[in-house]
């Protein structure tokens, strides 16, 4: 870890090997952008965490506790990244979770990734990954800690000029980037992959969809093949840390200009 | 953990929160039956671990080191369970693994589950799980630490009379039990699900297939719907700890007698 770690409110940086996140990836996480000593979009992140807890059967800690610990971690931090990992804790027999789980809360502080401003201004290049995303509605949308698919996809390239890899499901439909959600504009319509079968339902993705609809634009969640991007007038990526980043190149496929919708969203995002 | 734990050869029971198994389930594991101070089927387990390491890009520690640490953990243990978890270790940026990973080895000792002999003798009841297994050839066959599907499936029942849940893939084909592999006999043919799209390629599953073929029986790996079991003359489950256990009831569907193939395999297994 780059920065300090708090486990259940105490400055510690190790966990029991019996923790179910270590054993099975039996956990959820949220990654917050810190601006001026505050985690951004707190309520939206917490809503996703709550949904994940309900679907996995992990008791959500008191939101006041999480907020207090988050604020304490962000103390004095003008800009950075706060990660919250919530595990099912220890216990149970094998895969069977304990009847009365005692979740582990892990907050950790990280610096902003380098080159963020430049990427937002100039845009980034992407590639298409070979590693597919398995389809499973039971886990779709959640930011859980079973992330081997993302690890394998991210291992596919080392070229630092490629910022992100786009992933398809096992049926060849676009889902998301390894660490981002994906949008593209076709004339007056903005499209983004449906996430009912796999993928992470990003907090900034939701923010972007709400914002675009408030502006009267049509936003569609679709099952599309990657080739659909060839018809796009503009393409952009979102996540909690990068915000909104234009895609200017799909390696070996085509280039795009930075689009007007991307710029308009960026202006509101950073204001 | 019920028993002692060794991390990289030292008696410790906590790991850094930066360990990638805690963060992403970026790890593999093996579960050995201990008989008379020795882990059983060592070479077969190690072969699967090696395959997993190759596919995930985790360097396999020197087998002599693993063997030495395994023997030390089994010292004085007449019967029990040894678990080895091999993680990618710490490091990397987000999902991107470090270029030069330093894996973490975790050995832990556990008692044999209660009631094992009785289950082998009398057989067990199973149910069909609703939680599906996602299809992903990139991970199929491996005993990796992304196990949320198993956790969710195991949460579906608490009835102690149900020993195991059978799981299908998202296309409705039988794959395996939550913690076991599945076999059934139809006349002279023994069938087991194909594991090229999901599932764990069990070490005892392999042992059973080799043994049956050595006896001149036909063994087929198939994609079958659960209803195929209704035609079976006998059904059994395998894993490294339970060995071979007959299934005598599929809840709300049908009963089976303990079959002759099951008994014959059990006799060789325990000899």
mmCIF file of C-alpha atoms in Angstrom, chain A residues 48-184:
data_model
loop_
_atom_site.group_PDB
_atom_site.id
_atom_site.type_symbol
_atom_site.label_atom_id
_atom_site.label_comp_id
_atom_site.label_asym_id
_atom_site.label_seq_id
_atom_site.Cartn_x
_atom_site.Cartn_y
_atom_site.Cartn_z
ATOM 1 C CA UNK A 48 -23.857 0.642 -4.390
ATOM 2 C CA UNK A 49 -22.151 -0.819 -1.326
ATOM 3 C CA UNK A 50 -25.540 -1.327 0.323
ATOM 4 C CA UNK A 51 -26.864 -3.115 -2.757
ATOM 5 C CA UNK A 52 -23.774 -5.336 -2.814
ATOM 6 C CA UNK A 53 -24.188 -6.131 0.875
ATOM 7 C CA UNK A 54 -27.814 -7.082 0.324
ATOM 8 C CA UNK A 55 -27.004 -9.343 -2.600
ATOM 9 C CA UNK A 56 -24.044 -11.051 -0.914
ATOM 10 C CA UNK A 57 -25.632 -11.151 2.544
ATOM 11 C CA UNK A 58 -22.925 -9.081 4.233
ATOM 12 C CA UNK A 59 -24.262 -6.791 7.001
ATOM 13 C CA UNK A 60 -23.601 -3.141 6.149
ATOM 14 C CA UNK A 61 -21.843 -1.356 9.038
ATOM 15 C CA UNK A 62 -23.548 1.733 10.404
ATOM 16 C CA UNK A 63 -23.171 4.455 7.726
ATOM 17 C CA UNK A 64 -22.216 6.976 10.458
ATOM 18 C CA UNK A 65 -19.265 4.742 11.400
ATOM 19 C CA UNK A 66 -18.137 4.507 7.790
ATOM 20 C CA UNK A 67 -18.502 8.257 7.296
ATOM 21 C CA UNK A 68 -16.576 9.051 10.488
ATOM 22 C CA UNK A 69 -13.755 6.678 9.525
ATOM 23 C CA UNK A 70 -13.685 8.005 5.963
ATOM 24 C CA UNK A 71 -13.432 11.597 7.172
ATOM 25 C CA UNK A 72 -10.662 10.681 9.599
ATOM 26 C CA UNK A 73 -8.719 9.008 6.774
ATOM 27 C CA UNK A 74 -9.146 12.067 4.519
ATOM 28 C CA UNK A 75 -7.949 14.508 7.191
ATOM 29 C CA UNK A 76 -5.607 17.043 5.622
ATOM 30 C CA UNK A 77 -5.779 15.440 2.166
ATOM 31 C CA UNK A 78 -6.389 18.024 -0.556
ATOM 32 C CA UNK A 79 -6.564 15.436 -3.348
ATOM 33 C CA UNK A 80 -6.156 11.681 -3.382
ATOM 34 C CA UNK A 81 -7.895 8.339 -3.430
ATOM 35 C CA UNK A 82 -9.664 6.589 -0.569
ATOM 36 C CA UNK A 83 -10.405 2.897 -0.864
ATOM 37 C CA UNK A 84 -12.921 1.110 1.353
ATOM 38 C CA UNK A 85 -12.897 -2.678 1.336
ATOM 39 C CA UNK A 86 -15.676 -4.386 3.262
ATOM 40 C CA UNK A 87 -15.191 -8.121 3.791
ATOM 41 C CA UNK A 88 -17.442 -10.769 5.300
ATOM 42 C CA UNK A 89 -14.795 -11.185 8.017
ATOM 43 C CA UNK A 90 -13.613 -14.524 9.357
ATOM 44 C CA UNK A 91 -15.570 -17.667 10.043
ATOM 45 C CA UNK A 92 -17.894 -20.184 8.557
ATOM 46 C CA UNK A 93 -17.076 -23.697 7.389
ATOM 47 C CA UNK A 94 -15.449 -23.612 3.991
ATOM 48 C CA UNK A 95 -17.616 -21.728 1.525
ATOM 49 C CA UNK A 96 -20.548 -21.634 3.964
ATOM 50 C CA UNK A 97 -20.567 -18.143 5.481
ATOM 51 C CA UNK A 98 -21.052 -17.762 9.224
ATOM 52 C CA UNK A 99 -24.672 -17.282 10.290
ATOM 53 C CA UNK A 100 -23.689 -14.050 12.046
ATOM 54 C CA UNK A 101 -20.853 -12.497 10.027
ATOM 55 C CA UNK A 102 -18.702 -9.747 11.545
ATOM 56 C CA UNK A 103 -17.471 -7.734 8.551
ATOM 57 C CA UNK A 104 -13.992 -6.215 8.363
ATOM 58 C CA UNK A 105 -13.695 -2.563 7.264
ATOM 59 C CA UNK A 106 -10.451 -1.573 5.578
ATOM 60 C CA UNK A 107 -9.859 2.066 4.619
ATOM 61 C CA UNK A 108 -6.662 2.922 2.745
ATOM 62 C CA UNK A 109 -5.290 6.164 1.388
ATOM 63 C CA UNK A 110 -3.540 6.432 -1.992
ATOM 64 C CA UNK A 111 -2.102 9.250 -4.093
ATOM 65 C CA UNK A 112 -3.860 10.349 -7.269
ATOM 66 C CA UNK A 113 -2.467 8.481 -10.291
ATOM 67 C CA UNK A 114 0.106 10.497 -12.243
ATOM 68 C CA UNK A 115 -0.815 12.229 -15.507
ATOM 69 C CA UNK A 116 -4.505 12.474 -14.733
ATOM 70 C CA UNK A 117 -4.965 16.071 -15.908
ATOM 71 C CA UNK A 118 -3.155 15.392 -19.155
ATOM 72 C CA UNK A 119 -5.275 12.317 -19.868
ATOM 73 C CA UNK A 120 -8.464 14.260 -19.224
ATOM 74 C CA UNK A 121 -7.297 17.038 -21.568
ATOM 75 C CA UNK A 122 -5.668 15.093 -24.394
ATOM 76 C CA UNK A 123 -7.466 11.753 -24.223
ATOM 77 C CA UNK A 124 -6.187 8.188 -24.109
ATOM 78 C CA UNK A 125 -5.666 5.130 -26.312
ATOM 79 C CA UNK A 126 -7.421 1.815 -25.702
ATOM 80 C CA UNK A 127 -7.109 -1.752 -26.924
ATOM 81 C CA UNK A 128 -9.463 -4.722 -27.059
ATOM 82 C CA UNK A 129 -8.694 -7.483 -24.518
ATOM 83 C CA UNK A 130 -8.843 -11.198 -25.276
ATOM 84 C CA UNK A 131 -9.770 -12.199 -21.715
ATOM 85 C CA UNK A 132 -13.560 -12.400 -21.604
ATOM 86 C CA UNK A 133 -15.910 -11.551 -18.761
ATOM 87 C CA UNK A 134 -18.003 -14.487 -17.585
ATOM 88 C CA UNK A 135 -21.751 -13.896 -17.576
ATOM 89 C CA UNK A 136 -23.364 -14.233 -14.165
ATOM 90 C CA UNK A 137 -26.392 -12.139 -13.206
ATOM 91 C CA UNK A 138 -25.866 -13.164 -9.556
ATOM 92 C CA UNK A 139 -22.756 -10.953 -9.429
ATOM 93 C CA UNK A 140 -23.416 -8.450 -12.240
ATOM 94 C CA UNK A 141 -23.090 -4.785 -11.328
ATOM 95 C CA UNK A 142 -21.342 -5.351 -7.999
ATOM 96 C CA UNK A 143 -17.876 -4.053 -7.146
ATOM 97 C CA UNK A 144 -16.850 -7.302 -5.479
ATOM 98 C CA UNK A 145 -13.375 -8.661 -4.837
ATOM 99 C CA UNK A 146 -13.409 -11.535 -7.366
ATOM 100 C CA UNK A 147 -11.248 -9.700 -9.873
ATOM 101 C CA UNK A 148 -9.148 -12.348 -11.611
ATOM 102 C CA UNK A 149 -10.742 -11.536 -14.959
ATOM 103 C CA UNK A 150 -9.536 -7.944 -14.643
ATOM 104 C CA UNK A 151 -6.084 -9.087 -13.485
ATOM 105 C CA UNK A 152 -5.730 -11.399 -16.503
ATOM 106 C CA UNK A 153 -6.997 -8.737 -18.894
ATOM 107 C CA UNK A 154 -4.602 -6.126 -17.486
ATOM 108 C CA UNK A 155 -1.716 -8.585 -17.937
ATOM 109 C CA UNK A 156 -2.308 -8.598 -21.679
ATOM 110 C CA UNK A 157 -0.361 -5.405 -22.336
ATOM 111 C CA UNK A 158 2.579 -3.450 -20.945
ATOM 112 C CA UNK A 159 2.713 -0.607 -23.494
ATOM 113 C CA UNK A 160 2.384 2.534 -21.318
ATOM 114 C CA UNK A 161 0.761 4.369 -24.239
ATOM 115 C CA UNK A 162 -2.304 2.132 -23.885
ATOM 116 C CA UNK A 163 -4.324 3.437 -20.977
ATOM 117 C CA UNK A 164 -7.161 0.961 -20.894
ATOM 118 C CA UNK A 165 -8.362 -2.373 -22.279
ATOM 119 C CA UNK A 166 -11.958 -2.909 -23.378
ATOM 120 C CA UNK A 167 -13.552 -6.187 -22.329
ATOM 121 C CA UNK A 168 -16.338 -8.231 -23.892
ATOM 122 C CA UNK A 169 -18.440 -10.937 -22.303
ATOM 123 C CA UNK A 170 -18.074 -14.557 -23.417
ATOM 124 C CA UNK A 171 -20.671 -13.869 -26.130
ATOM 125 C CA UNK A 172 -18.516 -11.117 -27.613
ATOM 126 C CA UNK A 173 -20.553 -8.124 -26.437
ATOM 127 C CA UNK A 174 -18.839 -5.020 -25.073
ATOM 128 C CA UNK A 175 -19.133 -4.631 -21.294
ATOM 129 C CA UNK A 176 -16.597 -2.148 -19.919
ATOM 130 C CA UNK A 177 -12.943 -1.267 -19.582
ATOM 131 C CA UNK A 178 -10.730 -3.190 -17.151
ATOM 132 C CA UNK A 179 -11.080 -0.351 -14.617
ATOM 133 C CA UNK A 180 -13.609 1.974 -16.282
ATOM 134 C CA UNK A 181 -17.068 2.152 -17.772
ATOM 135 C CA UNK A 182 -17.479 2.940 -21.451
ATOM 136 C CA UNK A 183 -19.686 5.404 -23.346
ATOM 137 C CA UNK A 184 -19.913 6.373 -26.987
#
